[in-house]
C-alpha positions as a printed NumPy array, in Angstrom:
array([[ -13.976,  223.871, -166.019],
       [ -11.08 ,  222.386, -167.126],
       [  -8.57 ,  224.748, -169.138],
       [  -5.607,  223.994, -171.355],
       [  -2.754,  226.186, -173.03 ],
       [  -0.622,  226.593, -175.5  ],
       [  -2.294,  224.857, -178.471],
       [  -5.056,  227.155, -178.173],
       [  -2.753,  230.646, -177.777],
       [  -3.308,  232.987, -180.72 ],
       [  -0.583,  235.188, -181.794],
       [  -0.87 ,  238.548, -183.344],
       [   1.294,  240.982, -184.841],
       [   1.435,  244.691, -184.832],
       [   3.715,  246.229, -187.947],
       [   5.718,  248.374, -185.9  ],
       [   9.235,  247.525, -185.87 ],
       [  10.627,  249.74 , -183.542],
       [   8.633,  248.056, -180.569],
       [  10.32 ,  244.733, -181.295],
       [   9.353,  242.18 , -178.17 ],
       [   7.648,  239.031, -177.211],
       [   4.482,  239.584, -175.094],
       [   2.417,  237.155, -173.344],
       [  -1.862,  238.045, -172.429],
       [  -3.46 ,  236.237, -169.963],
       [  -7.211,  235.88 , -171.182],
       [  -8.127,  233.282, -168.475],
       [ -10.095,  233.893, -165.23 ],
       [  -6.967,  232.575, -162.888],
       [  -3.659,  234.228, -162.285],
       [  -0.993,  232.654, -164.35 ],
       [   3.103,  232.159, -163.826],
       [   5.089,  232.352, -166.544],
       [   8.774,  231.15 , -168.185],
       [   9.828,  231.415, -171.701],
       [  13.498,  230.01 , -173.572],
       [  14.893,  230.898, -176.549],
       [  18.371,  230.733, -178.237],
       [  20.304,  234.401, -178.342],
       [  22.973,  234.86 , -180.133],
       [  23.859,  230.435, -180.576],
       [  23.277,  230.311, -176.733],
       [  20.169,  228.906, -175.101],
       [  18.645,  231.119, -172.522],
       [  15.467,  230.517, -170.283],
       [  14.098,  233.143, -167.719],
       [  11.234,  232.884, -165.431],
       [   9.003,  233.576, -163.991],
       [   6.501,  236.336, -164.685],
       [   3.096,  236.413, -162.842],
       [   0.58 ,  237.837, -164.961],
       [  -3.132,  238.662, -163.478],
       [  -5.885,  237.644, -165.432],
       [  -6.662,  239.935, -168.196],
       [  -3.087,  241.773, -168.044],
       [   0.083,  241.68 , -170.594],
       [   3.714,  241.51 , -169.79 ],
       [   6.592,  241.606, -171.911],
       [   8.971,  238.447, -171.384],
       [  11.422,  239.175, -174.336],
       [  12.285,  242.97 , -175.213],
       [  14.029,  243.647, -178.293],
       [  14.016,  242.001, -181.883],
       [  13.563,  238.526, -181.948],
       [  16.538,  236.305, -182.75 ],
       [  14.724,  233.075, -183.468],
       [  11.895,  232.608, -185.112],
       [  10.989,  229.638, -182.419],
       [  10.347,  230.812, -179.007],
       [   9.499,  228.53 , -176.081],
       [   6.692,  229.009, -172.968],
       [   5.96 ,  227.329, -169.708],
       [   2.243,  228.564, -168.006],
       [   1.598,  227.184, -164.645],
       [  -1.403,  228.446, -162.107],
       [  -2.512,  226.753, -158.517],
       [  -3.979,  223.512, -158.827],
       [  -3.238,  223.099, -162.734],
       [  -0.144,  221.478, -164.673],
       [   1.174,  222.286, -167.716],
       [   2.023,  219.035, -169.97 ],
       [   4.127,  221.112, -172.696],
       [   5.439,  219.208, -176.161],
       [   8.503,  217.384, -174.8  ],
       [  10.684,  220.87 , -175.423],
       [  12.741,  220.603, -172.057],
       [  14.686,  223.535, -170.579],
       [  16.099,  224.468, -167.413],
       [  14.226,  226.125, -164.458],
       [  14.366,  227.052, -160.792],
       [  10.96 ,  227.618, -158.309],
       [  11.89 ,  231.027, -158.039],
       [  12.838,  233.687, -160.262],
       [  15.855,  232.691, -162.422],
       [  17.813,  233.549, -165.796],
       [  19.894,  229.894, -166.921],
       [  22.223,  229.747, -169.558],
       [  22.415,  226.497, -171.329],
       [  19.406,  223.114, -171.56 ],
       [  21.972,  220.612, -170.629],
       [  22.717,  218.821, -167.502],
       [  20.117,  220.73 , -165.818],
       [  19.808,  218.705, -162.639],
       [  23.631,  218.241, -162.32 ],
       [  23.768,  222.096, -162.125],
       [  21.023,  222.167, -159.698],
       [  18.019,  223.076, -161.776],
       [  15.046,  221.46 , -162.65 ],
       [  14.285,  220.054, -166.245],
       [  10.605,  221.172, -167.42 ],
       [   8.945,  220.863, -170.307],
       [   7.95 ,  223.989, -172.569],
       [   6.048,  224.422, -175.205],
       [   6.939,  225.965, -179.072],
       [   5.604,  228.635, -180.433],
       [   6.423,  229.558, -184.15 ],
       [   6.999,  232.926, -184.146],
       [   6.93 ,  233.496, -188.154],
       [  10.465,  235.813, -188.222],
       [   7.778,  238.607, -187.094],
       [  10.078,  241.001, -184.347],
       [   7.004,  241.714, -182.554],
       [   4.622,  238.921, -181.24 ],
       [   2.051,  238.609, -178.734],
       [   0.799,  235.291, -177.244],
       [  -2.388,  234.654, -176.406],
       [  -2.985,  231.838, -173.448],
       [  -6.576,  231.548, -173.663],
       [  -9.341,  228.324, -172.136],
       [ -10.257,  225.494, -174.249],
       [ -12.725,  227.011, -176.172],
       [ -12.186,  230.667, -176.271],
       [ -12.629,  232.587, -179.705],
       [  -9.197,  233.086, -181.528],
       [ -11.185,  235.823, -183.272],
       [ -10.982,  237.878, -180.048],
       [  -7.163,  237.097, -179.988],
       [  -6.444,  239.697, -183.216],
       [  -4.999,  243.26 , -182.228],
       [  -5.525,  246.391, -184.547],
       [  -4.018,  249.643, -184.319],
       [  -5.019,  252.251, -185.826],
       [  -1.928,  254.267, -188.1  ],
       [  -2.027,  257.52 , -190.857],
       [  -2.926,  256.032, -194.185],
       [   0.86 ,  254.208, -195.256],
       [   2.694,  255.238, -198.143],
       [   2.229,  252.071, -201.082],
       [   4.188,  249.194, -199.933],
       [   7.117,  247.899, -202.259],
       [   5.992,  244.804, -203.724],
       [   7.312,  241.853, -201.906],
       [  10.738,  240.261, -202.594],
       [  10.037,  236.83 , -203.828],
       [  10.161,  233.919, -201.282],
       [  13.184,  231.46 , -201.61 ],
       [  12.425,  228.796, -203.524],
       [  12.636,  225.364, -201.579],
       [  15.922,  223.211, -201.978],
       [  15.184,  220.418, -204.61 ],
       [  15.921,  217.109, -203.683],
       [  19.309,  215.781, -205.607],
       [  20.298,  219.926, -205.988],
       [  23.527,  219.198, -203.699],
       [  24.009,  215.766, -203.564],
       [  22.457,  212.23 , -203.318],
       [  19.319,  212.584, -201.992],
       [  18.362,  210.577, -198.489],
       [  15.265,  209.696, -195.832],
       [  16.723,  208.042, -193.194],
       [  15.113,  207.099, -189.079],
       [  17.985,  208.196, -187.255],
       [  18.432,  209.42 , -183.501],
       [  18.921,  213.447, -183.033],
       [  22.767,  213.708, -181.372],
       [  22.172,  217.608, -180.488],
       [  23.378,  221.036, -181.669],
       [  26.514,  223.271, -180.86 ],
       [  28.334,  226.161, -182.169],
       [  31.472,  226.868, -183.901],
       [  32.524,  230.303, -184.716],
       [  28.949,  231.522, -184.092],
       [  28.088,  229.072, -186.733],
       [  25.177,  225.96 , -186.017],
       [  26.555,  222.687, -186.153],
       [  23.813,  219.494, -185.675],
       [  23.972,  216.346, -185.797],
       [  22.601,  212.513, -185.833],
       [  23.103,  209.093, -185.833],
       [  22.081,  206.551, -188.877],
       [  22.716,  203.834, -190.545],
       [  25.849,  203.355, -188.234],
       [  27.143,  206.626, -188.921],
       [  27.1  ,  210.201, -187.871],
       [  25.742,  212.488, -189.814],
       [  26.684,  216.246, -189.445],
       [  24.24 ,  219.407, -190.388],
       [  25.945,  223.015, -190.026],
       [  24.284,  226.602, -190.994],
       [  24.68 ,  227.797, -194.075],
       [  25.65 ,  224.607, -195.44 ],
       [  22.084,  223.756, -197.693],
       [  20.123,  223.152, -195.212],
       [  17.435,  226.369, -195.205],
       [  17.168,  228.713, -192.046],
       [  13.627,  228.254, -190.565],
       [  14.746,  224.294, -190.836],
       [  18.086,  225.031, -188.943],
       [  15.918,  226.718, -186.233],
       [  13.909,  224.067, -185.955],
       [  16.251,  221.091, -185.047],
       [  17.676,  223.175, -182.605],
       [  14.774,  222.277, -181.   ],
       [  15.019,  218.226, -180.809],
       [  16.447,  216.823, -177.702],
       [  19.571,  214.068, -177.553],
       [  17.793,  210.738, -177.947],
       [  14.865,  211.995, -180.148],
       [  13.977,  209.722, -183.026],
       [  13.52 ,  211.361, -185.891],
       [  12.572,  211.028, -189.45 ],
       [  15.093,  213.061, -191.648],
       [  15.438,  213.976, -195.163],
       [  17.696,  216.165, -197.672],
       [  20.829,  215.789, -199.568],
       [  23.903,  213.82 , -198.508],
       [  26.742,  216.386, -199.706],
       [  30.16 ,  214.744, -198.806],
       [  31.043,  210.36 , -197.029],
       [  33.513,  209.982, -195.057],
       [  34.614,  207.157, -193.59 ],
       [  31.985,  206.752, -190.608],
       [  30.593,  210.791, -190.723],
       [  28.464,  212.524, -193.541],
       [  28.251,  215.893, -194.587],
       [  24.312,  216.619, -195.088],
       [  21.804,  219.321, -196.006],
       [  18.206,  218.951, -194.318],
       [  15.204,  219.729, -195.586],
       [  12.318,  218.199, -193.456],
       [  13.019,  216.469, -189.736],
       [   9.966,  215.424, -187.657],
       [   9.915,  213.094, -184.86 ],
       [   8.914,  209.266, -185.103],
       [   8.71 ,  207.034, -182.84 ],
       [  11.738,  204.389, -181.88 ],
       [  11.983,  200.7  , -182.456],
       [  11.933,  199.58 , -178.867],
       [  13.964,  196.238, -179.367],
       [  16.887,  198.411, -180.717],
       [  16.467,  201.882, -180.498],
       [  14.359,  202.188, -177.044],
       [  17.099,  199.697, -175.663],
       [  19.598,  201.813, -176.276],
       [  18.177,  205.196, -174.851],
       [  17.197,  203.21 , -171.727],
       [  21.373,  203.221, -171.178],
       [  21.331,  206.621, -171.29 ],
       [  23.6  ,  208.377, -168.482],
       [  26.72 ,  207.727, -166.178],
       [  27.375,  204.173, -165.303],
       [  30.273,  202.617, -163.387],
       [  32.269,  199.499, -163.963],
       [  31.995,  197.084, -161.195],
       [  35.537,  196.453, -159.812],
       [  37.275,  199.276, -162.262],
       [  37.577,  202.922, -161.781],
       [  35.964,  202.771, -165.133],
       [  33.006,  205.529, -166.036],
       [  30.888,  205.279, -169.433],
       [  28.719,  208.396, -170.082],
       [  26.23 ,  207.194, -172.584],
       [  24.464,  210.32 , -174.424],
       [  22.448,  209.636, -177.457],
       [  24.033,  207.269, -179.845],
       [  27.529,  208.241, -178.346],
       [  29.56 ,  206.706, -175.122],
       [  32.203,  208.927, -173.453],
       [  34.891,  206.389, -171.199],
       [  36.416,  207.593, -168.328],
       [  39.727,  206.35 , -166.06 ],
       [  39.9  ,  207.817, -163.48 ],
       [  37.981,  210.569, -164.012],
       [  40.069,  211.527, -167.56 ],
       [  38.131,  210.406, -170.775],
       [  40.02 ,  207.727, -172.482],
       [  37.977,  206.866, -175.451],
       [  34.817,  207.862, -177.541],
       [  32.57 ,  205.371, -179.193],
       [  29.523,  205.697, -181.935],
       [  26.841,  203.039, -180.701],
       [  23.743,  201.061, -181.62 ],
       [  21.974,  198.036, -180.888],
       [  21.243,  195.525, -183.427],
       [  20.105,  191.978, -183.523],
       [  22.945,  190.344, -185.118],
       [  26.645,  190.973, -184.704],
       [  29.648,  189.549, -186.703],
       [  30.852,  186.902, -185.1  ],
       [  28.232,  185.943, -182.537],
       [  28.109,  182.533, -183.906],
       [  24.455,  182.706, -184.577],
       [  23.443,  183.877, -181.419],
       [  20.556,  186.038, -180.654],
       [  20.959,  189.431, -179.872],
       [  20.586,  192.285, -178.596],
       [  24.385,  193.471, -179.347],
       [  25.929,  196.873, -177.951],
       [  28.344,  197.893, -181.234],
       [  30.521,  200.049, -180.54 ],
       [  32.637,  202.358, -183.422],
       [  35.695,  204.348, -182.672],
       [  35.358,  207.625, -184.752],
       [  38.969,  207.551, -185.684],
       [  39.14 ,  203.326, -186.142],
       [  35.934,  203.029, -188.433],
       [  37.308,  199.67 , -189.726],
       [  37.24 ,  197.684, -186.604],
       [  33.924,  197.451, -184.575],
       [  33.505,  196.316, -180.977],
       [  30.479,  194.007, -180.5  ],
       [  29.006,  193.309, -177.214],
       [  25.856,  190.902, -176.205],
       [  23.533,  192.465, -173.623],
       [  22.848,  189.598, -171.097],
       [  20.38 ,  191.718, -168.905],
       [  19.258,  195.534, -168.183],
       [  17.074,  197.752, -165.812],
       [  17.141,  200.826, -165.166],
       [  20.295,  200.657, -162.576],
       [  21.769,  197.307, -163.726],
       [  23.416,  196.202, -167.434],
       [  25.904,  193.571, -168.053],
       [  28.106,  193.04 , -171.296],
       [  29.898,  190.35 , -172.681],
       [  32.584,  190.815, -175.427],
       [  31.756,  188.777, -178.325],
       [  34.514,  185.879, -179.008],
       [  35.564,  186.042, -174.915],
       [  36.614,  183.1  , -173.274],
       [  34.894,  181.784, -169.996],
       [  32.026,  183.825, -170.225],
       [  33.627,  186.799, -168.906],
       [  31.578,  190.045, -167.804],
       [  31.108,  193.98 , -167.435],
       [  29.048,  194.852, -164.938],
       [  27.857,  198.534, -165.129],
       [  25.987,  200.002, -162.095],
       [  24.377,  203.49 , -162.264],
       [  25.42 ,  206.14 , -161.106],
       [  22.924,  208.434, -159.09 ]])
């Protein structure tokens, strides 16, 4: 029979704050490892792995849950787990990593996890259960002295309206990743040859700042909300919805199929392409930082086809560098400056 998880996981809470964890059951008939990530405390943690026998519990997360979205990983013998594109770091045996970036640089493996919504609850249980199996057997009870009334419940926030702190927006961008100043989420993306910038407690509501923690550099996404303050090439923003789309290969798939460290050919010359952003190094010391996108067109090309590299200083926003793209694969690009004499080259060469 062929099983699957995580879709079909049921989770169940117990009102009892004291005993504030995140417990996984294993209702199958095989023996099941598990890993689980979360963020605690702005930093992203993963641990692994707990073997559970089938028909036992364990607790993976003690405490009071910090984020409402926690992420799982369930492997057993002769079975994969395909999770939802949520990667993390791991090791084969039993491990606690700080930090989802640069995982095989640091000598970990990058896995996929799935995401499980969590609801703000402090105490949930998870379920991993066959295709098939009854959710209704999922539910725990326990049984508790009659309760004194319970206060009537506060009254949910109301959702942001559209226009409420700004001009409202929908824009496809590509998700440039999250970081943390003074304790303090700070996100961001690339559209409409900008950068746009997302921080917590800035608008944008909690459960969605949770959420977008979630998106990976290079993820296209759909996003929508208020557009608070313009700069000259970066935007102040409040988010309502994100969700992911998929890219425009000519444009958008090109450029994520640059992603990583290339070398010059001929020049101790390093670009680190990440997202919509390039990092140059000389020499090993970073020498300049560039917005990018492809487009068709270009000013200046004379007409010519594309696709053009543009490139955008963040502190020149007037001037733009534009670049045909003569060829690619995935450890080969060339670039030639637009308006260069005698067909002159960069050769970039990946670096492994």
């Amino acid at each position: 029979m062929r099983y699957v998880l995580g879709m079909c996981a049921a989770a169940i809470m117990a009102p009892v704050a004291a005993q504030a964890e995140f417990i996984v059951c294993n209702k199958e008939n095989i023996r099941q490892t598990v890993s689980v990530a979360y963020r605690d405390d702005g930093e992203w943690m993963s641990e692994g792995w707990w073997g559970i026998e089938p028909g036992d519990c364990k607790t993976l997360i003690s405490g009071k849950l910090k984020s409402r979205y926690v992420y799982y990983r369930a492997t057993a013998k002769d079975r994969s787990f395909k999770g939802q594109n949520y990667m993390f770091c791991t090791e084969s045996s039993a491990y606690t990593i700080r930090g989802k970036e640069d995982c095989q640089d640091r000598g970990y493996r990058r896995e996929s996890f799935s995401e499980i919504d969590t609801e703000k609850y402090t105490k949930f249980t998870l379920n991993l259960v066959p295709r098939g199996g009854s959710k209704n057997n999922d539910r725990q009870s326990q049984a508790a002295p009659a309760p004194a009334p319970a206060p009537a419940p506060a009254p949910k926030p109301r959702a942001p309206q559209p226009g409420s702190l700004g001009e409202p927006f929908t824009v496809a961008a590509i998700w440039q990743g999250c970081d943390y100043i003074d304790g303090v989420p700070r996100c961001a993306f690339h559209a409409d040859g900008v950068k746009w910038f997302v921080t917590g407690g800035g608008g944008t509501p909690d459960a969605v700042m949770d959420r977008i923690q979630g998106f990976n550099i290079g993820d296209p996404v759909t996003a929508s909300g208020d557009l608070i303050e313009f700069f000259d090439i970066t935007v102040e923003a409040a988010l309502y919805t994100v969700s992911a789309r998929q890219h425009d290969h000519a444009t958008e798939g090109l450029l994520m199929s640059l992603s990583g460290r290339w070398n010059q050919d001929g020049q101790p010359v390093t670009w680190s392409i990440e997202g919509s952003e390039i990092y140059q190094y000389s020499s090993g010391q970073l020498v300049a930082e560039y917005y990018a996108r492809v487009a068709n067109n270009c000013d200046g090309s004379g007409g010519r086809p594309g696709p053009f590299l543009i490139l955008r200083e963040p502190e020149n926003s007037q001037e733009a560098l534009c670049y045909f793209i003569l060829g690619n694969d995935a450890s080969f690009f060339q670039l030639a400056y637009v308006g260069a004499v005698n067909g002159y080259t960069f050769d970039f060469y990946k670096e492994y």
